[in-house]
Tab-separated table of C-alpha atoms in Angstrom:
chain	number	residue	atom	x	y	z
X	1	UNK	CA	251.120	60.742	-152.544
X	2	UNK	CA	250.488	64.154	-154.047
X	3	UNK	CA	252.286	67.252	-152.926
X	4	UNK	CA	249.416	69.417	-151.737
X	5	UNK	CA	250.521	72.822	-150.427
X	6	UNK	CA	248.787	72.301	-147.078
X	7	UNK	CA	250.569	69.001	-146.468
X	8	UNK	CA	253.953	70.408	-147.378
X	9	UNK	CA	253.378	73.414	-145.097
X	10	UNK	CA	252.568	71.102	-142.179
X	11	UNK	CA	255.844	69.208	-142.698
X	12	UNK	CA	257.764	72.449	-142.873
X	13	UNK	CA	256.115	73.745	-139.711
X	14	UNK	CA	256.975	70.523	-137.893
X	15	UNK	CA	260.570	70.834	-139.022
X	16	UNK	CA	260.699	74.290	-137.415
X	17	UNK	CA	259.226	72.999	-134.149
X	18	UNK	CA	262.015	70.410	-133.761
X	19	UNK	CA	264.667	73.015	-134.519
X	20	UNK	CA	265.509	72.403	-138.192
X	21	UNK	CA	266.528	74.990	-140.691
X	22	UNK	CA	264.571	74.805	-143.925
X	23	UNK	CA	267.348	73.078	-145.838
X	24	UNK	CA	268.371	69.428	-145.939
X	25	UNK	CA	271.004	68.403	-143.393
X	26	UNK	CA	274.546	68.121	-144.707
X	27	UNK	CA	274.968	64.344	-145.001
X	28	UNK	CA	277.421	61.613	-145.886
X	29	UNK	CA	275.532	59.018	-147.920
X	30	UNK	CA	277.881	56.198	-146.994
X	31	UNK	CA	276.367	56.144	-143.464
X	32	UNK	CA	273.004	54.697	-144.392
X	33	UNK	CA	271.873	51.181	-145.251
X	34	UNK	CA	270.925	48.780	-146.608
X	35	UNK	CA	270.888	49.379	-150.352
X	36	UNK	CA	267.233	49.279	-151.369
X	37	UNK	CA	264.840	50.433	-154.166
X	38	UNK	CA	264.221	54.181	-154.112
X	39	UNK	CA	261.170	56.289	-154.879
X	40	UNK	CA	260.285	59.900	-155.536
X	41	UNK	CA	257.867	62.368	-153.967
X	42	UNK	CA	255.589	62.055	-157.010
X	43	UNK	CA	255.898	58.257	-157.297
X	44	UNK	CA	255.965	56.700	-153.794
X	45	UNK	CA	256.123	53.002	-152.955
X	46	UNK	CA	253.311	50.419	-153.383
X	47	UNK	CA	254.453	48.582	-150.265
X	48	UNK	CA	255.597	49.459	-146.758
X	49	UNK	CA	259.173	50.740	-146.766
X	50	UNK	CA	260.813	53.438	-144.703
X	51	UNK	CA	262.902	56.398	-145.773
X	52	UNK	CA	263.516	55.502	-149.417
X	53	UNK	CA	262.336	58.682	-151.175
X	54	UNK	CA	265.247	60.642	-152.648
X	55	UNK	CA	263.647	64.069	-153.206
X	56	UNK	CA	261.601	64.860	-150.111
X	57	UNK	CA	261.035	68.664	-150.379
X	58	UNK	CA	261.995	69.196	-146.730
X	59	UNK	CA	264.714	66.639	-145.896
X	60	UNK	CA	265.956	65.800	-149.371
X	61	UNK	CA	267.214	62.229	-149.602
X	62	UNK	CA	265.463	60.357	-146.772
X	63	UNK	CA	267.991	57.522	-146.516
X	64	UNK	CA	270.427	59.519	-144.394
X	65	UNK	CA	267.857	60.146	-141.620
X	66	UNK	CA	270.008	60.549	-138.477
X	67	UNK	CA	271.658	63.908	-137.745
X	68	UNK	CA	272.276	66.222	-134.842
X	69	UNK	CA	274.121	69.205	-133.389
X	70	UNK	CA	275.418	70.560	-130.134
X	71	UNK	CA	272.290	71.885	-128.505
X	72	UNK	CA	273.643	75.410	-127.914
X	73	UNK	CA	274.947	75.798	-131.457
X	74	UNK	CA	272.878	77.774	-133.976
X	75	UNK	CA	272.008	76.475	-137.437
X	76	UNK	CA	270.979	73.180	-138.933
X	77	UNK	CA	271.675	69.636	-137.902
X	78	UNK	CA	274.789	68.076	-139.410
X	79	UNK	CA	276.217	64.617	-140.010
X	80	UNK	CA	279.644	65.280	-138.439
X	81	UNK	CA	279.516	66.854	-135.000
X	82	UNK	CA	282.550	68.289	-133.241
X	83	UNK	CA	282.165	68.024	-129.497
X	84	UNK	CA	283.738	69.179	-126.239
X	85	UNK	CA	283.508	67.890	-122.701
X	86	UNK	CA	280.030	68.270	-121.123
X	87	UNK	CA	278.413	69.291	-124.423
X	88	UNK	CA	274.735	68.327	-124.754
X	89	UNK	CA	274.039	67.035	-128.259
X	90	UNK	CA	270.525	66.829	-129.748
X	91	UNK	CA	270.079	63.886	-132.134
X	92	UNK	CA	267.184	63.708	-134.593
X	93	UNK	CA	265.685	60.785	-136.497
X	94	UNK	CA	263.340	61.430	-139.407
X	95	UNK	CA	260.921	58.575	-140.223
X	96	UNK	CA	258.506	58.155	-143.119
X	97	UNK	CA	256.484	55.146	-144.302
X	98	UNK	CA	256.792	55.670	-148.074
X	99	UNK	CA	253.737	53.563	-149.002
X	100	UNK	CA	251.165	55.352	-151.158
X	101	UNK	CA	248.363	56.767	-149.023
X	102	UNK	CA	245.456	55.301	-151.017
X	103	UNK	CA	246.753	51.761	-150.341
X	104	UNK	CA	246.109	52.166	-146.609
X	105	UNK	CA	249.272	50.250	-145.694
X	106	UNK	CA	250.127	50.611	-142.022
X	107	UNK	CA	253.556	49.673	-140.562
X	108	UNK	CA	253.203	47.712	-137.343
X	109	UNK	CA	255.403	47.465	-134.269
X	110	UNK	CA	257.434	50.359	-135.592
X	111	UNK	CA	260.359	51.253	-133.358
X	112	UNK	CA	263.349	53.573	-133.368
X	113	UNK	CA	266.719	52.547	-131.903
X	114	UNK	CA	269.782	54.686	-131.370
X	115	UNK	CA	273.051	53.007	-130.382
X	116	UNK	CA	275.640	55.274	-128.777
X	117	UNK	CA	279.419	54.713	-128.676
X	118	UNK	CA	280.707	53.299	-125.352
X	119	UNK	CA	284.436	52.967	-126.144
X	120	UNK	CA	286.350	56.272	-125.717
X	121	UNK	CA	287.693	57.598	-129.025
X	122	UNK	CA	288.485	60.892	-130.694
X	123	UNK	CA	286.405	59.906	-133.743
X	124	UNK	CA	283.318	57.751	-133.382
X	125	UNK	CA	279.681	57.458	-134.461
X	126	UNK	CA	276.123	56.654	-133.348
X	127	UNK	CA	273.809	54.420	-135.346
X	128	UNK	CA	269.989	54.563	-135.580
X	129	UNK	CA	267.559	51.927	-136.837
X	130	UNK	CA	263.909	52.275	-137.936
X	131	UNK	CA	262.351	48.868	-137.715
X	132	UNK	CA	258.808	47.527	-138.422
X	133	UNK	CA	257.483	43.976	-138.496
X	134	UNK	CA	255.924	44.282	-141.982
X	135	UNK	CA	258.361	46.687	-143.657
X	136	UNK	CA	260.653	45.814	-146.588
X	137	UNK	CA	263.423	45.869	-145.646
X	138	UNK	CA	262.453	45.208	-142.034
X	139	UNK	CA	265.085	47.641	-140.745
X	140	UNK	CA	266.852	50.685	-142.219
X	141	UNK	CA	269.805	52.404	-140.596
X	142	UNK	CA	271.916	55.543	-140.657
X	143	UNK	CA	274.891	56.944	-138.752
X	144	UNK	CA	276.046	60.280	-137.438
X	145	UNK	CA	279.747	61.002	-136.815
X	146	UNK	CA	281.388	62.704	-133.869
X	147	UNK	CA	284.901	64.071	-133.344
X	148	UNK	CA	286.717	65.631	-130.396
X	149	UNK	CA	290.134	66.758	-129.292
X	150	UNK	CA	290.372	63.933	-126.708
X	151	UNK	CA	288.793	60.479	-126.421
X	152	UNK	CA	285.132	60.678	-125.329
X	153	UNK	CA	281.930	58.728	-124.925
X	154	UNK	CA	278.270	59.720	-125.249
X	155	UNK	CA	275.759	59.228	-122.449
X	156	UNK	CA	272.007	59.195	-123.104
X	157	UNK	CA	270.127	61.656	-120.920
X	158	UNK	CA	267.102	59.673	-119.571
X	159	UNK	CA	263.700	61.171	-120.215
X	160	UNK	CA	264.743	63.133	-123.305
X	161	UNK	CA	263.339	60.795	-126.026
X	162	UNK	CA	260.459	62.553	-127.700
X	163	UNK	CA	258.099	62.091	-130.674
X	164	UNK	CA	257.171	64.978	-132.996
X	165	UNK	CA	254.544	64.725	-135.711
X	166	UNK	CA	251.260	66.310	-136.797
X	167	UNK	CA	249.621	65.002	-133.594
X	168	UNK	CA	252.352	64.989	-130.965
X	169	UNK	CA	254.589	67.875	-130.049
X	170	UNK	CA	257.255	66.251	-127.914
X	171	UNK	CA	255.445	63.179	-126.572
X	172	UNK	CA	257.625	61.107	-124.230
X	173	UNK	CA	259.068	57.916	-125.647
X	174	UNK	CA	260.621	54.967	-123.829
X	175	UNK	CA	264.199	55.214	-122.631
X	176	UNK	CA	264.590	51.785	-124.300
X	177	UNK	CA	265.351	53.829	-127.430
X	178	UNK	CA	269.067	53.380	-126.682
X	179	UNK	CA	268.769	49.588	-126.312
X	180	UNK	CA	268.103	46.785	-128.735
X	181	UNK	CA	264.428	46.857	-127.659
X	182	UNK	CA	263.935	50.288	-129.097
X	183	UNK	CA	261.084	52.771	-128.490
X	184	UNK	CA	257.643	52.378	-130.052
X	185	UNK	CA	256.495	55.288	-132.186
X	186	UNK	CA	253.177	55.937	-133.983
X	187	UNK	CA	250.928	58.555	-135.478
X	188	UNK	CA	247.966	59.367	-133.233
X	189	UNK	CA	248.986	56.865	-130.556
X	190	UNK	CA	252.342	55.487	-129.501
X	191	UNK	CA	251.342	51.968	-130.526
X	192	UNK	CA	253.872	51.167	-133.261
X	193	UNK	CA	251.374	51.865	-136.107
X	194	UNK	CA	252.586	54.267	-138.790
X	195	UNK	CA	250.388	54.697	-141.905
X	196	UNK	CA	251.853	55.350	-145.341
X	197	UNK	CA	252.082	58.978	-146.540
X	198	UNK	CA	254.138	62.005	-145.558
X	199	UNK	CA	251.426	63.455	-143.299
X	200	UNK	CA	252.004	60.517	-140.984
X	201	UNK	CA	255.774	61.020	-140.898
X	202	UNK	CA	257.645	62.663	-138.069
X	203	UNK	CA	260.793	63.043	-135.975
X	204	UNK	CA	262.243	61.359	-132.895
X	205	UNK	CA	264.706	63.371	-130.818
X	206	UNK	CA	266.978	62.529	-127.901
X	207	UNK	CA	269.711	64.334	-126.013
X	208	UNK	CA	273.093	62.925	-125.100
X	209	UNK	CA	275.921	64.260	-122.958
X	210	UNK	CA	279.606	64.224	-123.955
X	211	UNK	CA	281.976	62.745	-121.413
X	212	UNK	CA	285.564	63.673	-122.263
X	213	UNK	CA	288.061	62.930	-119.471
X	214	UNK	CA	290.885	65.432	-119.002
X	215	UNK	CA	294.145	64.917	-120.836
X	216	UNK	CA	296.590	62.671	-119.056
X	217	UNK	CA	299.954	64.143	-118.056
X	218	UNK	CA	302.792	61.828	-119.050
X	219	UNK	CA	304.889	60.715	-116.073
X	220	UNK	CA	308.237	58.918	-116.324
X	221	UNK	CA	311.032	58.253	-113.841
X	222	UNK	CA	313.864	55.947	-112.969
X	223	UNK	CA	312.737	54.803	-109.525
X	224	UNK	CA	315.574	52.502	-108.428
X	225	UNK	CA	318.866	51.099	-109.683
X	226	UNK	CA	319.383	47.788	-107.953
X	227	UNK	CA	322.952	46.416	-108.053
X	228	UNK	CA	324.007	42.961	-106.901
X	229	UNK	CA	327.840	42.769	-106.584
X	230	UNK	CA	329.400	39.296	-106.613
X	231	UNK	CA	332.806	37.592	-106.489
X	232	UNK	CA	335.128	37.829	-109.465
X	233	UNK	CA	334.129	41.499	-109.872
X	234	UNK	CA	330.758	40.588	-111.395
X	235	UNK	CA	327.598	42.730	-111.032
X	236	UNK	CA	323.946	42.127	-111.872
X	237	UNK	CA	321.971	45.379	-112.325
X	238	UNK	CA	318.297	46.076	-112.877
X	239	UNK	CA	316.119	49.150	-112.811
X	240	UNK	CA	312.591	49.959	-111.632
X	241	UNK	CA	310.784	52.731	-113.422
X	242	UNK	CA	307.486	54.645	-113.713
X	243	UNK	CA	305.810	55.254	-117.082
X	244	UNK	CA	302.205	56.497	-117.046
X	245	UNK	CA	299.955	58.866	-118.949
X	246	UNK	CA	301.176	57.718	-122.347
X	247	UNK	CA	304.943	57.595	-121.564
X	248	UNK	CA	306.494	54.382	-122.975
X	249	UNK	CA	309.759	52.797	-121.823
X	250	UNK	CA	312.123	52.223	-124.786
X	251	UNK	CA	315.541	51.147	-123.478
X	252	UNK	CA	318.189	51.629	-120.806
X	253	UNK	CA	321.914	52.265	-121.152
X	254	UNK	CA	324.006	50.902	-118.291
X	255	UNK	CA	327.271	52.824	-118.013
X	256	UNK	CA	329.476	50.687	-115.738
X	257	UNK	CA	332.008	53.304	-114.777
X	258	UNK	CA	334.982	51.588	-116.419
X	259	UNK	CA	334.417	52.968	-119.917
X	260	UNK	CA	332.112	50.092	-120.860
X	261	UNK	CA	328.342	50.304	-121.378
X	262	UNK	CA	325.399	48.063	-122.259
X	263	UNK	CA	322.347	49.289	-124.180
X	264	UNK	CA	319.274	47.016	-123.846
X	265	UNK	CA	315.486	47.130	-124.249
X	266	UNK	CA	315.290	44.937	-121.143
X	267	UNK	CA	315.542	46.336	-117.610
X	268	UNK	CA	318.543	44.279	-116.491
X	269	UNK	CA	322.137	43.553	-117.536
X	270	UNK	CA	325.341	41.862	-116.275
X	271	UNK	CA	328.921	43.070	-116.265
X	272	UNK	CA	332.357	41.953	-115.121
X	273	UNK	CA	335.154	44.379	-114.207
X	274	UNK	CA	338.731	43.779	-115.251
X	275	UNK	CA	340.319	45.013	-112.013
X	276	UNK	CA	339.569	46.060	-108.452
X	277	UNK	CA	338.462	49.647	-107.819
X	278	UNK	CA	335.535	51.957	-107.128
X	279	UNK	CA	332.965	52.307	-109.878
X	280	UNK	CA	329.988	54.630	-110.331
X	281	UNK	CA	327.226	52.930	-112.336
X	282	UNK	CA	324.633	55.067	-114.199
X	283	UNK	CA	321.481	53.648	-115.737
X	284	UNK	CA	319.929	56.077	-118.259
X	285	UNK	CA	316.399	55.138	-119.297
X	286	UNK	CA	314.817	56.447	-122.486
X	287	UNK	CA	311.035	56.978	-122.751
X	288	UNK	CA	308.828	57.880	-125.681
X	289	UNK	CA	306.683	60.788	-124.505
X	290	UNK	CA	304.359	61.921	-127.227
X	291	UNK	CA	306.802	61.002	-129.965
X	292	UNK	CA	309.774	62.678	-128.235
X	293	UNK	CA	312.561	60.814	-126.439
X	294	UNK	CA	312.991	61.769	-122.767
X	295	UNK	CA	315.535	60.346	-120.294
X	296	UNK	CA	315.810	59.668	-116.601
X	297	UNK	CA	318.863	58.372	-114.747
X	298	UNK	CA	319.534	56.284	-111.661
X	299	UNK	CA	323.068	56.022	-110.154
X	300	UNK	CA	324.866	53.566	-107.866
X	301	UNK	CA	328.410	52.851	-106.739
X	302	UNK	CA	330.252	49.614	-106.171
X	303	UNK	CA	333.749	48.740	-104.977
X	304	UNK	CA	335.883	45.623	-105.327
X	305	UNK	CA	338.994	44.674	-103.350
X	306	UNK	CA	340.957	41.497	-103.786
X	307	UNK	CA	338.433	40.379	-106.382
X	308	UNK	CA	335.496	40.639	-103.915
X	309	UNK	CA	332.813	43.323	-103.359
X	310	UNK	CA	333.322	45.812	-100.590
X	311	UNK	CA	330.158	46.374	-98.483
X	312	UNK	CA	329.757	49.956	-97.380
X	313	UNK	CA	327.062	52.463	-96.472
X	314	UNK	CA	325.620	54.483	-99.327
X	315	UNK	CA	325.574	58.219	-98.867
X	316	UNK	CA	322.145	59.795	-99.118
X	317	UNK	CA	321.914	62.160	-102.077
X	318	UNK	CA	319.198	64.576	-103.083
X	319	UNK	CA	318.350	64.087	-106.769
X	320	UNK	CA	317.780	66.803	-109.297
X	321	UNK	CA	314.380	67.351	-110.889
X	322	UNK	CA	313.878	66.797	-114.602
X	323	UNK	CA	313.061	70.221	-115.960
X	324	UNK	CA	312.702	69.227	-119.580
X	325	UNK	CA	309.380	69.466	-121.428
X	326	UNK	CA	307.044	66.694	-120.241
X	327	UNK	CA	309.380	65.854	-117.361
X	328	UNK	CA	308.354	65.107	-113.806
X	329	UNK	CA	309.415	67.654	-111.253
X	330	UNK	CA	310.183	65.994	-107.951
X	331	UNK	CA	312.866	65.196	-105.466
X	332	UNK	CA	313.982	61.697	-104.611
X	333	UNK	CA	316.308	60.479	-101.896
X	334	UNK	CA	318.668	57.515	-101.898
X	335	UNK	CA	318.343	54.260	-100.066
X	336	UNK	CA	320.664	52.558	-97.586
X	337	UNK	CA	323.066	49.818	-98.565
X	338	UNK	CA	322.538	46.212	-97.619
X	339	UNK	CA	325.061	43.691	-96.339
X	340	UNK	CA	325.406	40.121	-97.493
X	341	UNK	CA	326.733	39.748	-100.993
X	342	UNK	CA	326.949	43.464	-101.475
X	343	UNK	CA	323.321	43.836	-102.700
X	344	UNK	CA	322.603	47.540	-102.864
X	345	UNK	CA	319.370	49.556	-103.068
X	346	UNK	CA	320.902	52.807	-104.066
X	347	UNK	CA	320.067	56.380	-104.744
X	348	UNK	CA	318.821	57.479	-108.108
X	349	UNK	CA	318.747	60.719	-109.976
X	350	UNK	CA	316.629	61.797	-112.906
X	351	UNK	CA	318.359	63.372	-115.873
């Protein structure tokens, strides 16, 4: 393959058509594979192999062949794309059968595949493959990285896969490009046949949309302190709580109202009082909210007389909202007492 001025000018013109600046894309070499023999513009391969020339005058090293950019951003494609919700990203694959032109070696059943990330993440990547039945290696790959402020996924926009070369200017390709089937490409027909030489090379482009759900608001609350009063001044207590949006329950401190307390990572505890009396029980729950400890409190009262629980109505109390950073602002009411063994569903208050 000789570098004739007319051939080079055609490749440069094609680069402009698909929106490339006339400089190689900024790339991270670690993204491509597999390791394979390399060639130069002046000394191409004597067999069918894709994207193994290291000094292409337009794209530079051909091995990192997948790049992209947010469609509305100016400038060249890049290998690390920062995205926001609803961004449309243009991805571009450069392909080139590096076989020397005078050998008339044609790659067959040549396809391009682009696999998009489906698991939400703040840092992720897409991978592209160029495959041909008679190429060595049969498949070459490259990646492009994405980053965002919140977890996101990428969604292929059907109908956007296009082929760009010296014959086609945006010919439609199969939407199978984002599946393991891949999309056939070609030179003068989309039949999978790609001859060797740079004048038969080209680009495949697709568009993808960024889906980045809104940030979750942490929610935490002590929903209910449940106290079961028994003979011999014994109580069994447990708490129900809410922890969503990234809030994580850590522990609860049961203050029994007699100067004693129990700290536990479980949601229940037992206690026995030394003498009859009226006792106010407070359960203070601690949550991890974005690396900061936040608390919420439920309260209940219990009475013992002659070593036995006293069953009485529980006064309805309006609770105070948590006004701390990350807290939940809301009002909660108490619940009525139950008879029997002095089993109480009682009011709670958030601290």
